[in-house]
mmCIF file with all atom_site columns, C-alpha atoms in Angstrom:
data_model
loop_
_atom_site.group_PDB
_atom_site.id
_atom_site.type_symbol
_atom_site.label_atom_id
_atom_site.label_alt_id
_atom_site.label_comp_id
_atom_site.label_asym_id
_atom_site.label_entity_id
_atom_site.label_seq_id
_atom_site.pdbx_PDB_ins_code
_atom_site.Cartn_x
_atom_site.Cartn_y
_atom_site.Cartn_z
_atom_site.occupancy
_atom_site.B_iso_or_equiv
_atom_site.pdbx_formal_charge
_atom_site.auth_seq_id
_atom_site.auth_comp_id
_atom_site.auth_asym_id
_atom_site.auth_atom_id
_atom_site.pdbx_PDB_model_num
ATOM 1   C CA . MET U 1 1   ? 53.398  121.695 174.362 1.00 47.00 ? 23  MET U CA 1
ATOM 2   C CA . SER U 1 2   ? 51.708  118.997 175.775 1.00 52.00 ? 24  SER U CA 1
ATOM 3   C CA . GLY U 1 3   ? 53.063  116.646 178.349 1.00 51.00 ? 25  GLY U CA 1
ATOM 4   C CA . LYS U 1 4   ? 52.486  114.109 176.087 1.00 42.00 ? 26  LYS U CA 1
ATOM 5   C CA . LEU U 1 5   ? 54.093  116.022 172.972 1.00 43.00 ? 27  LEU U CA 1
ATOM 6   C CA . VAL U 1 6   ? 57.393  117.017 175.415 1.00 40.00 ? 28  VAL U CA 1
ATOM 7   C CA . LEU U 1 7   ? 57.450  113.138 176.895 1.00 40.00 ? 29  LEU U CA 1
ATOM 8   C CA . ALA U 1 8   ? 57.480  112.282 172.562 1.00 41.00 ? 30  ALA U CA 1
ATOM 9   C CA . VAL U 1 9   ? 60.553  114.724 172.765 1.00 39.00 ? 31  VAL U CA 1
ATOM 10  C CA . LEU U 1 10  ? 61.734  113.482 175.549 1.00 40.00 ? 32  LEU U CA 1
ATOM 11  C CA . ALA U 1 11  ? 62.169  109.399 174.397 1.00 39.00 ? 33  ALA U CA 1
ATOM 12  C CA . VAL U 1 12  ? 63.740  110.448 171.005 1.00 37.00 ? 34  VAL U CA 1
ATOM 13  C CA . CYS U 1 13  ? 66.385  112.311 172.435 1.00 42.00 ? 35  CYS U CA 1
ATOM 14  C CA . LEU U 1 14  ? 67.128  109.671 174.718 1.00 40.00 ? 36  LEU U CA 1
ATOM 15  C CA . THR U 1 15  ? 66.829  107.376 172.269 1.00 39.00 ? 37  THR U CA 1
ATOM 16  C CA . MET U 1 16  ? 69.793  109.324 170.058 1.00 39.00 ? 38  MET U CA 1
ATOM 17  C CA . SER U 1 17  ? 72.134  109.666 172.967 1.00 41.00 ? 39  SER U CA 1
ATOM 18  C CA . ILE U 1 18  ? 71.522  105.312 173.242 1.00 44.00 ? 40  ILE U CA 1
ATOM 19  C CA . ALA U 1 19  ? 72.366  104.489 169.954 1.00 49.00 ? 41  ALA U CA 1
ATOM 20  C CA . ARG U 1 20  ? 75.613  104.814 168.849 1.00 50.00 ? 42  ARG U CA 1
ATOM 21  C CA . PRO U 1 21  ? 76.922  107.100 166.143 1.00 55.00 ? 43  PRO U CA 1
ATOM 22  C CA . LYS U 1 22  ? 77.963  105.079 162.773 1.00 54.00 ? 44  LYS U CA 1
ATOM 23  C CA . GLY U 1 23  ? 81.860  107.122 163.254 1.00 53.00 ? 45  GLY U CA 1
ATOM 24  C CA . LEU U 1 24  ? 82.683  107.024 166.583 1.00 58.00 ? 46  LEU U CA 1
ATOM 25  C CA . LYS U 1 25  ? 85.391  104.169 165.811 1.00 64.00 ? 47  LYS U CA 1
ATOM 26  C CA . LYS U 1 26  ? 87.018  107.773 163.600 1.00 51.00 ? 48  LYS U CA 1
ATOM 27  C CA . GLU U 1 27  ? 86.405  109.513 166.923 1.00 56.00 ? 49  GLU U CA 1
ATOM 28  C CA . ARG U 1 28  ? 89.349  106.583 168.522 1.00 51.00 ? 50  ARG U CA 1
ATOM 29  C CA . GLN U 1 29  ? 91.507  108.559 167.060 1.00 49.00 ? 51  GLN U CA 1
ATOM 30  C CA . ASP U 1 30  ? 91.389  111.064 169.190 1.00 45.00 ? 52  ASP U CA 1
ATOM 31  C CA . ILE U 1 31  ? 93.729  109.390 171.465 1.00 45.00 ? 53  ILE U CA 1
ATOM 32  C CA . VAL U 1 32  ? 95.757  107.356 169.716 1.00 45.00 ? 54  VAL U CA 1
ATOM 33  C CA . PHE U 1 33  ? 99.641  107.154 170.623 1.00 46.00 ? 55  PHE U CA 1
ATOM 34  C CA . LYS U 1 34  ? 103.040 107.109 168.230 1.00 43.00 ? 56  LYS U CA 1
ATOM 35  C CA . SER U 1 35  ? 103.457 103.362 167.459 1.00 47.00 ? 57  SER U CA 1
ATOM 36  C CA . LYS U 1 36  ? 106.879 101.270 168.237 1.00 49.00 ? 58  LYS U CA 1
ATOM 37  C CA . ASN U 1 37  ? 108.706 98.676  168.493 1.00 52.00 ? 59  ASN U CA 1
ATOM 38  C CA . HIS U 1 38  ? 106.594 96.032  170.038 1.00 60.00 ? 60  HIS U CA 1
ATOM 39  C CA . GLY U 1 39  ? 109.442 93.092  169.838 1.00 72.00 ? 61  GLY U CA 1
ATOM 40  C CA . PHE U 1 40  ? 107.063 90.711  168.154 1.00 84.00 ? 62  PHE U CA 1
ATOM 41  C CA . GLU U 1 41  ? 108.116 87.262  167.300 1.00 86.00 ? 63  GLU U CA 1
ATOM 42  C CA . ASP U 1 42  ? 107.615 85.972  163.716 1.00 90.00 ? 64  ASP U CA 1
ATOM 43  C CA . ILE U 1 43  ? 105.508 83.239  163.899 1.00 95.00 ? 65  ILE U CA 1
ATOM 44  C CA . GLY U 1 44  ? 105.961 79.533  161.647 1.00 95.00 ? 66  GLY U CA 1
ATOM 45  C CA . GLN U 1 45  ? 103.594 78.181  159.193 1.00 96.00 ? 67  GLN U CA 1
ATOM 46  C CA . GLY U 1 46  ? 104.192 74.689  160.757 1.00 96.00 ? 68  GLY U CA 1
ATOM 47  C CA . GLU U 1 47  ? 101.291 72.152  159.553 1.00 96.00 ? 69  GLU U CA 1
ATOM 48  C CA . CYS U 1 48  ? 99.508  74.861  158.309 1.00 97.00 ? 70  CYS U CA 1
ATOM 49  C CA . PRO U 1 49  ? 98.389  75.446  154.320 1.00 96.00 ? 71  PRO U CA 1
ATOM 50  C CA . ASN U 1 50  ? 100.262 78.325  152.808 1.00 96.00 ? 72  ASN U CA 1
ATOM 51  C CA . GLY U 1 51  ? 99.537  82.017  154.558 1.00 96.00 ? 73  GLY U CA 1
ATOM 52  C CA . TRP U 1 52  ? 98.453  80.005  157.315 1.00 98.00 ? 74  TRP U CA 1
ATOM 53  C CA . LYS U 1 53  ? 100.673 80.702  160.957 1.00 98.00 ? 75  LYS U CA 1
ATOM 54  C CA . ASP U 1 54  ? 100.547 77.875  163.697 1.00 98.00 ? 76  ASP U CA 1
ATOM 55  C CA . GLY U 1 55  ? 98.269  78.861  166.624 1.00 98.00 ? 77  GLY U CA 1
ATOM 56  C CA . SER U 1 56  ? 98.054  75.133  168.343 1.00 97.00 ? 78  SER U CA 1
ATOM 57  C CA . SER U 1 57  ? 100.621 75.602  171.137 1.00 97.00 ? 79  SER U CA 1
ATOM 58  C CA . VAL U 1 58  ? 97.581  78.282  172.136 1.00 98.00 ? 80  VAL U CA 1
ATOM 59  C CA . GLY U 1 59  ? 95.246  75.901  171.087 1.00 98.00 ? 81  GLY U CA 1
ATOM 60  C CA . LEU U 1 60  ? 93.610  77.632  167.643 1.00 98.00 ? 82  LEU U CA 1
ATOM 61  C CA . GLY U 1 61  ? 94.560  75.799  165.281 1.00 98.00 ? 83  GLY U CA 1
ATOM 62  C CA . CYS U 1 62  ? 95.773  77.303  162.493 1.00 98.00 ? 84  CYS U CA 1
ATOM 63  C CA . VAL U 1 63  ? 95.643  80.903  161.790 1.00 98.00 ? 85  VAL U CA 1
ATOM 64  C CA . PHE U 1 64  ? 94.964  83.318  158.695 1.00 98.00 ? 86  PHE U CA 1
ATOM 65  C CA . ALA U 1 65  ? 94.752  87.319  158.673 1.00 98.00 ? 87  ALA U CA 1
ATOM 66  C CA . ASP U 1 66  ? 92.733  87.565  155.968 1.00 98.00 ? 88  ASP U CA 1
ATOM 67  C CA . LEU U 1 67  ? 93.377  90.431  153.600 1.00 98.00 ? 89  LEU U CA 1
ATOM 68  C CA . ASN U 1 68  ? 91.942  89.854  150.197 1.00 97.00 ? 90  ASN U CA 1
ATOM 69  C CA . ASP U 1 69  ? 88.716  90.050  152.031 1.00 97.00 ? 91  ASP U CA 1
ATOM 70  C CA . PRO U 1 70  ? 88.707  93.572  153.061 1.00 97.00 ? 92  PRO U CA 1
ATOM 71  C CA . ASP U 1 71  ? 86.382  95.753  154.341 1.00 97.00 ? 93  ASP U CA 1
ATOM 72  C CA . VAL U 1 72  ? 83.498  92.616  154.828 1.00 98.00 ? 94  VAL U CA 1
ATOM 73  C CA . ASP U 1 73  ? 80.434  92.501  157.274 1.00 98.00 ? 95  ASP U CA 1
ATOM 74  C CA . GLU U 1 74  ? 80.766  90.484  159.760 1.00 98.00 ? 96  GLU U CA 1
ATOM 75  C CA . PRO U 1 75  ? 78.804  87.594  157.877 1.00 98.00 ? 97  PRO U CA 1
ATOM 76  C CA . ASP U 1 76  ? 80.690  87.869  154.688 1.00 98.00 ? 98  ASP U CA 1
ATOM 77  C CA . ALA U 1 77  ? 83.839  87.492  156.736 1.00 98.00 ? 99  ALA U CA 1
ATOM 78  C CA . ALA U 1 78  ? 82.252  84.915  159.044 1.00 98.00 ? 100 ALA U CA 1
ATOM 79  C CA . ALA U 1 79  ? 81.055  83.126  155.465 1.00 98.00 ? 101 ALA U CA 1
ATOM 80  C CA . VAL U 1 80  ? 84.692  83.501  154.047 1.00 98.00 ? 102 VAL U CA 1
ATOM 81  C CA . CYS U 1 81  ? 86.488  82.700  156.918 1.00 98.00 ? 103 CYS U CA 1
ATOM 82  C CA . ARG U 1 82  ? 84.027  78.719  156.604 1.00 98.00 ? 104 ARG U CA 1
ATOM 83  C CA . GLY U 1 83  ? 85.105  78.871  152.909 1.00 98.00 ? 105 GLY U CA 1
ATOM 84  C CA . PHE U 1 84  ? 88.542  78.180  153.449 1.00 97.00 ? 106 PHE U CA 1
ATOM 85  C CA . GLY U 1 85  ? 87.602  73.965  154.413 1.00 96.00 ? 107 GLY U CA 1
ATOM 86  C CA . GLU U 1 86  ? 86.233  71.822  156.794 1.00 95.00 ? 108 GLU U CA 1
ATOM 87  C CA . GLY U 1 87  ? 86.391  73.681  160.417 1.00 96.00 ? 109 GLY U CA 1
ATOM 88  C CA . SER U 1 88  ? 87.618  76.781  159.317 1.00 98.00 ? 110 SER U CA 1
ATOM 89  C CA . ARG U 1 89  ? 85.578  79.477  161.081 1.00 98.00 ? 111 ARG U CA 1
ATOM 90  C CA . LEU U 1 90  ? 85.773  82.850  162.142 1.00 98.00 ? 112 LEU U CA 1
ATOM 91  C CA . ILE U 1 91  ? 88.540  83.200  164.662 1.00 98.00 ? 113 ILE U CA 1
ATOM 92  C CA . GLU U 1 92  ? 87.162  82.526  168.938 1.00 98.00 ? 114 GLU U CA 1
ATOM 93  C CA . ILE U 1 93  ? 89.347  83.644  172.124 1.00 98.00 ? 115 ILE U CA 1
ATOM 94  C CA . TYR U 1 94  ? 89.274  81.353  174.505 1.00 98.00 ? 116 TYR U CA 1
ATOM 95  C CA . ASP U 1 95  ? 92.022  82.466  177.233 1.00 98.00 ? 117 ASP U CA 1
ATOM 96  C CA . GLN U 1 96  ? 94.958  85.266  177.660 1.00 98.00 ? 118 GLN U CA 1
ATOM 97  C CA . ASP U 1 97  ? 97.314  82.920  176.156 1.00 98.00 ? 119 ASP U CA 1
ATOM 98  C CA . GLN U 1 98  ? 94.988  82.788  172.938 1.00 98.00 ? 120 GLN U CA 1
ATOM 99  C CA . LEU U 1 99  ? 95.076  86.616  172.642 1.00 98.00 ? 121 LEU U CA 1
ATOM 100 C CA . LYS U 1 100 ? 98.255  87.098  173.422 1.00 97.00 ? 122 LYS U CA 1
ATOM 101 C CA . PHE U 1 101 ? 99.156  85.022  170.466 1.00 98.00 ? 123 PHE U CA 1
ATOM 102 C CA . LEU U 1 102 ? 97.116  87.268  168.087 1.00 98.00 ? 124 LEU U CA 1
ATOM 103 C CA . GLN U 1 103 ? 98.461  90.117  169.222 1.00 97.00 ? 125 GLN U CA 1
ATOM 104 C CA . ASN U 1 104 ? 102.092 89.250  168.132 1.00 97.00 ? 126 ASN U CA 1
ATOM 105 C CA . MET U 1 105 ? 101.531 87.827  165.044 1.00 98.00 ? 127 MET U CA 1
ATOM 106 C CA . LEU U 1 106 ? 98.781  90.016  164.443 1.00 98.00 ? 128 LEU U CA 1
ATOM 107 C CA . GLY U 1 107 ? 100.855 92.951  165.245 1.00 97.00 ? 129 GLY U CA 1
ATOM 108 C CA . LEU U 1 108 ? 103.755 91.477  162.266 1.00 97.00 ? 130 LEU U CA 1
ATOM 109 C CA . VAL U 1 109 ? 100.529 92.031  159.387 1.00 97.00 ? 131 VAL U CA 1
ATOM 110 C CA . GLU U 1 110 ? 100.149 95.558  160.270 1.00 97.00 ? 132 GLU U CA 1
ATOM 111 C CA . ASN U 1 111 ? 103.808 96.411  160.839 1.00 95.00 ? 133 ASN U CA 1
ATOM 112 C CA . ALA U 1 112 ? 104.606 94.790  157.498 1.00 96.00 ? 134 ALA U CA 1
ATOM 113 C CA . TYR U 1 113 ? 101.144 95.413  155.403 1.00 97.00 ? 135 TYR U CA 1
ATOM 114 C CA . LEU U 1 114 ? 99.026  97.648  157.119 1.00 97.00 ? 136 LEU U CA 1
ATOM 115 C CA . GLN U 1 115 ? 101.269 100.658 158.549 1.00 95.00 ? 137 GLN U CA 1
ATOM 116 C CA . ASP U 1 116 ? 99.564  103.505 156.191 1.00 96.00 ? 138 ASP U CA 1
ATOM 117 C CA . LEU U 1 117 ? 95.914  102.884 157.799 1.00 96.00 ? 139 LEU U CA 1
ATOM 118 C CA . ASN U 1 118 ? 98.260  104.511 161.607 1.00 94.00 ? 140 ASN U CA 1
ATOM 119 C CA . GLY U 1 119 ? 96.216  102.549 164.074 1.00 95.00 ? 141 GLY U CA 1
ATOM 120 C CA . ASP U 1 120 ? 92.671  102.829 162.024 1.00 96.00 ? 142 ASP U CA 1
ATOM 121 C CA . ASN U 1 121 ? 92.672  98.777  161.481 1.00 97.00 ? 143 ASN U CA 1
ATOM 122 C CA . TYR U 1 122 ? 90.252  96.401  163.148 1.00 98.00 ? 144 TYR U CA 1
ATOM 123 C CA . TRP U 1 123 ? 89.886  92.169  163.301 1.00 98.00 ? 145 TRP U CA 1
ATOM 124 C CA . TRP U 1 124 ? 86.985  90.643  162.615 1.00 98.00 ? 146 TRP U CA 1
ATOM 125 C CA . ILE U 1 125 ? 85.649  87.851  165.435 1.00 98.00 ? 147 ILE U CA 1
ATOM 126 C CA . ALA U 1 126 ? 82.694  86.182  166.087 1.00 98.00 ? 148 ALA U CA 1
ATOM 127 C CA . LEU U 1 127 ? 81.757  87.307  169.176 1.00 98.00 ? 149 LEU U CA 1
ATOM 128 C CA . ASN U 1 128 ? 78.703  88.655  168.960 1.00 98.00 ? 150 ASN U CA 1
ATOM 129 C CA . ASP U 1 129 ? 74.700  89.030  171.471 1.00 97.00 ? 151 ASP U CA 1
ATOM 130 C CA . VAL U 1 130 ? 72.598  88.770  168.047 1.00 97.00 ? 152 VAL U CA 1
ATOM 131 C CA . ALA U 1 131 ? 70.171  86.451  170.703 1.00 96.00 ? 153 ALA U CA 1
ATOM 132 C CA . ALA U 1 132 ? 69.649  87.917  173.142 1.00 96.00 ? 154 ALA U CA 1
ATOM 133 C CA . GLU U 1 133 ? 71.809  91.939  174.115 1.00 96.00 ? 155 GLU U CA 1
ATOM 134 C CA . GLY U 1 134 ? 74.972  91.814  176.665 1.00 95.00 ? 156 GLY U CA 1
ATOM 135 C CA . GLU U 1 135 ? 74.782  88.240  176.944 1.00 97.00 ? 157 GLU U CA 1
ATOM 136 C CA . PHE U 1 136 ? 77.953  87.855  174.852 1.00 98.00 ? 158 PHE U CA 1
ATOM 137 C CA . LYS U 1 137 ? 78.638  84.242  172.330 1.00 98.00 ? 159 LYS U CA 1
ATOM 138 C CA . TRP U 1 138 ? 80.646  82.623  170.495 1.00 98.00 ? 160 TRP U CA 1
ATOM 139 C CA . PRO U 1 139 ? 79.006  80.528  168.293 1.00 97.00 ? 161 PRO U CA 1
ATOM 140 C CA . VAL U 1 140 ? 80.904  77.058  169.002 1.00 97.00 ? 162 VAL U CA 1
ATOM 141 C CA . GLY U 1 141 ? 82.154  77.956  172.055 1.00 96.00 ? 163 GLY U CA 1
ATOM 142 C CA . GLY U 1 142 ? 78.952  78.770  173.857 1.00 96.00 ? 164 GLY U CA 1
ATOM 143 C CA . ALA U 1 143 ? 79.020  82.415  176.840 1.00 96.00 ? 165 ALA U CA 1
ATOM 144 C CA . ALA U 1 144 ? 82.526  84.141  176.786 1.00 97.00 ? 166 ALA U CA 1
ATOM 145 C CA . ASN U 1 145 ? 84.684  83.670  179.645 1.00 96.00 ? 167 ASN U CA 1
ATOM 146 C CA . TYR U 1 146 ? 87.188  85.301  178.715 1.00 98.00 ? 168 TYR U CA 1
ATOM 147 C CA . THR U 1 147 ? 86.692  89.053  177.748 1.00 98.00 ? 169 THR U CA 1
ATOM 148 C CA . TYR U 1 148 ? 89.246  92.298  176.406 1.00 98.00 ? 170 TYR U CA 1
ATOM 149 C CA . TRP U 1 149 ? 86.804  94.510  176.650 1.00 98.00 ? 171 TRP U CA 1
ATOM 150 C CA . ASP U 1 150 ? 88.186  98.765  175.923 1.00 97.00 ? 172 ASP U CA 1
ATOM 151 C CA . GLU U 1 151 ? 87.095  99.476  179.521 1.00 96.00 ? 173 GLU U CA 1
ATOM 152 C CA . SER U 1 152 ? 88.739  103.064 179.237 1.00 93.00 ? 174 SER U CA 1
ATOM 153 C CA . TYR U 1 153 ? 86.562  103.059 176.354 1.00 90.00 ? 175 TYR U CA 1
ATOM 154 C CA . GLY U 1 154 ? 82.921  102.295 177.986 1.00 94.00 ? 176 GLY U CA 1
ATOM 155 C CA . GLU U 1 155 ? 83.026  99.225  176.149 1.00 96.00 ? 177 GLU U CA 1
ATOM 156 C CA . PRO U 1 156 ? 81.292  97.209  175.982 1.00 96.00 ? 178 PRO U CA 1
ATOM 157 C CA . PHE U 1 157 ? 78.723  100.370 174.591 1.00 88.00 ? 179 PHE U CA 1
ATOM 158 C CA . PRO U 1 158 ? 75.501  100.408 176.784 1.00 90.00 ? 180 PRO U CA 1
ATOM 159 C CA . ASP U 1 159 ? 73.683  99.271  172.986 1.00 92.00 ? 181 ASP U CA 1
ATOM 160 C CA . GLN U 1 160 ? 69.514  99.044  174.034 1.00 91.00 ? 182 GLN U CA 1
ATOM 161 C CA . ASN U 1 161 ? 68.617  99.635  170.692 1.00 94.00 ? 183 ASN U CA 1
ATOM 162 C CA . HIS U 1 162 ? 70.432  96.584  170.387 1.00 95.00 ? 184 HIS U CA 1
ATOM 163 C CA . GLU U 1 163 ? 71.999  97.479  166.937 1.00 95.00 ? 185 GLU U CA 1
ATOM 164 C CA . ALA U 1 164 ? 76.097  96.931  167.642 1.00 96.00 ? 186 ALA U CA 1
ATOM 165 C CA . ASN U 1 165 ? 75.842  93.591  168.389 1.00 97.00 ? 187 ASN U CA 1
ATOM 166 C CA . CYS U 1 166 ? 78.913  92.356  166.569 1.00 98.00 ? 188 CYS U CA 1
ATOM 167 C CA . VAL U 1 167 ? 82.768  92.376  168.563 1.00 98.00 ? 189 VAL U CA 1
ATOM 168 C CA . GLU U 1 168 ? 85.817  94.308  166.360 1.00 98.00 ? 190 GLU U CA 1
ATOM 169 C CA . MET U 1 169 ? 89.678  94.395  167.993 1.00 98.00 ? 191 MET U CA 1
ATOM 170 C CA . GLN U 1 170 ? 91.348  97.560  167.288 1.00 97.00 ? 192 GLN U CA 1
ATOM 171 C CA . SER U 1 171 ? 94.792  97.038  165.631 1.00 97.00 ? 193 SER U CA 1
ATOM 172 C CA . ALA U 1 172 ? 97.178  95.132  167.783 1.00 97.00 ? 194 ALA U CA 1
ATOM 173 C CA . GLU U 1 173 ? 100.108 97.854  167.086 1.00 95.00 ? 195 GLU U CA 1
ATOM 174 C CA . TRP U 1 174 ? 97.998  100.442 168.737 1.00 95.00 ? 196 TRP U CA 1
ATOM 175 C CA . TYR U 1 175 ? 95.653  99.458  170.487 1.00 96.00 ? 197 TYR U CA 1
ATOM 176 C CA . SER U 1 176 ? 97.453  95.757  172.071 1.00 97.00 ? 198 SER U CA 1
ATOM 177 C CA . LEU U 1 177 ? 92.880  94.226  170.063 1.00 98.00 ? 199 LEU U CA 1
ATOM 178 C CA . LEU U 1 178 ? 91.329  95.566  172.723 1.00 98.00 ? 200 LEU U CA 1
ATOM 179 C CA . TRP U 1 179 ? 87.672  94.442  171.617 1.00 98.00 ? 201 TRP U CA 1
ATOM 180 C CA . MET U 1 180 ? 84.236  97.050  171.357 1.00 97.00 ? 202 MET U CA 1
ATOM 181 C CA . THR U 1 181 ? 81.344  96.023  169.915 1.00 97.00 ? 203 THR U CA 1
ATOM 182 C CA . TYR U 1 182 ? 79.484  97.861  166.731 1.00 96.00 ? 204 TYR U CA 1
ATOM 183 C CA . TYR U 1 183 ? 78.102  97.411  163.753 1.00 97.00 ? 205 TYR U CA 1
ATOM 184 C CA . CYS U 1 184 ? 77.574  93.613  162.278 1.00 98.00 ? 206 CYS U CA 1
ATOM 185 C CA . ASP U 1 185 ? 77.149  95.948  159.048 1.00 97.00 ? 207 ASP U CA 1
ATOM 186 C CA . ASP U 1 186 ? 80.548  97.812  159.569 1.00 97.00 ? 208 ASP U CA 1
ATOM 187 C CA . THR U 1 187 ? 83.067  97.209  156.536 1.00 97.00 ? 209 THR U CA 1
ATOM 188 C CA . GLU U 1 188 ? 85.859  100.579 157.309 1.00 96.00 ? 210 GLU U CA 1
ATOM 189 C CA . ASN U 1 189 ? 89.035  98.974  157.490 1.00 97.00 ? 211 ASN U CA 1
ATOM 190 C CA . ILE U 1 190 ? 88.360  95.707  158.986 1.00 98.00 ? 212 ILE U CA 1
ATOM 191 C CA . PHE U 1 191 ? 89.664  91.799  157.904 1.00 98.00 ? 213 PHE U CA 1
ATOM 192 C CA . PRO U 1 192 ? 88.453  88.686  159.053 1.00 98.00 ? 214 PRO U CA 1
ATOM 193 C CA . VAL U 1 193 ? 90.786  86.526  161.253 1.00 98.00 ? 215 VAL U CA 1
ATOM 194 C CA . CYS U 1 194 ? 90.260  83.033  161.053 1.00 98.00 ? 216 CYS U CA 1
ATOM 195 C CA . GLN U 1 195 ? 91.019  79.799  162.026 1.00 98.00 ? 217 GLN U CA 1
ATOM 196 C CA . MET U 1 196 ? 90.539  76.313  161.378 1.00 98.00 ? 218 MET U CA 1
ATOM 197 C CA . PRO U 1 197 ? 92.305  72.746  163.100 1.00 97.00 ? 219 PRO U CA 1
ATOM 198 C CA . LEU U 1 198 ? 95.612  71.201  162.097 1.00 94.00 ? 220 LEU U CA 1
ATOM 199 C CA . PRO U 1 199 ? 95.699  68.498  159.026 1.00 86.00 ? 221 PRO U CA 1
ATOM 200 C CA . GLY U 1 200 ? 94.214  65.887  160.867 1.00 74.00 ? 222 GLY U CA 1
ATOM 201 C CA . ILE U 1 201 ? 93.267  66.741  163.757 1.00 66.00 ? 223 ILE U CA 1
ATOM 202 C CA . SER U 1 202 ? 89.090  67.885  164.346 1.00 57.00 ? 224 SER U CA 1
ATOM 203 C CA . ASN U 1 203 ? 88.071  70.597  165.899 1.00 50.00 ? 225 ASN U CA 1
ATOM 204 C CA . ASP U 1 204 ? 86.424  70.437  168.630 1.00 46.00 ? 226 ASP U CA 1
ATOM 205 C CA . GLN U 1 205 ? 86.372  73.675  170.556 1.00 47.00 ? 227 GLN U CA 1
#
């Protein structure tokens, strides 16, 4: 075998080892712990539309866990959120208080409607590094100064091929919404989380 052929084979093997397997999400179930009562507290609607929750106390405006549009990829999830009204978009998370609000809110949703998935559910957020590998940004808020990566799982996952460019939150009840990078065309057990300004308030974040 020539030297060039050996190098070519090694390059292919390296590429395959770096690329994120499409089925990797399923492997996450190997370390699932039994769900338990996390003491989630009910959240009011406030002045938000029916079905939305009032996240204004942490600067999120109105928030909606969209179970009506399951298994949509990230571009479609973003389009679904924009379709709810002026200023509505896929959610952006800027600090720990906002994350804790979502852990509580989405934990309640999972307890009520997604128990049969046993933690194998995910939530789209707007964070991505589509423009430049490793530079994660929010479409509205810009650079991500706060993150909640699943570091024990190796996140953000090395992605030299620049293929896994979107970010999903894992189950609120089972994984506390830890973030993971994944393919933007993922449609497996995933739902959009949308936000919009409170009525009469502009969304300047």
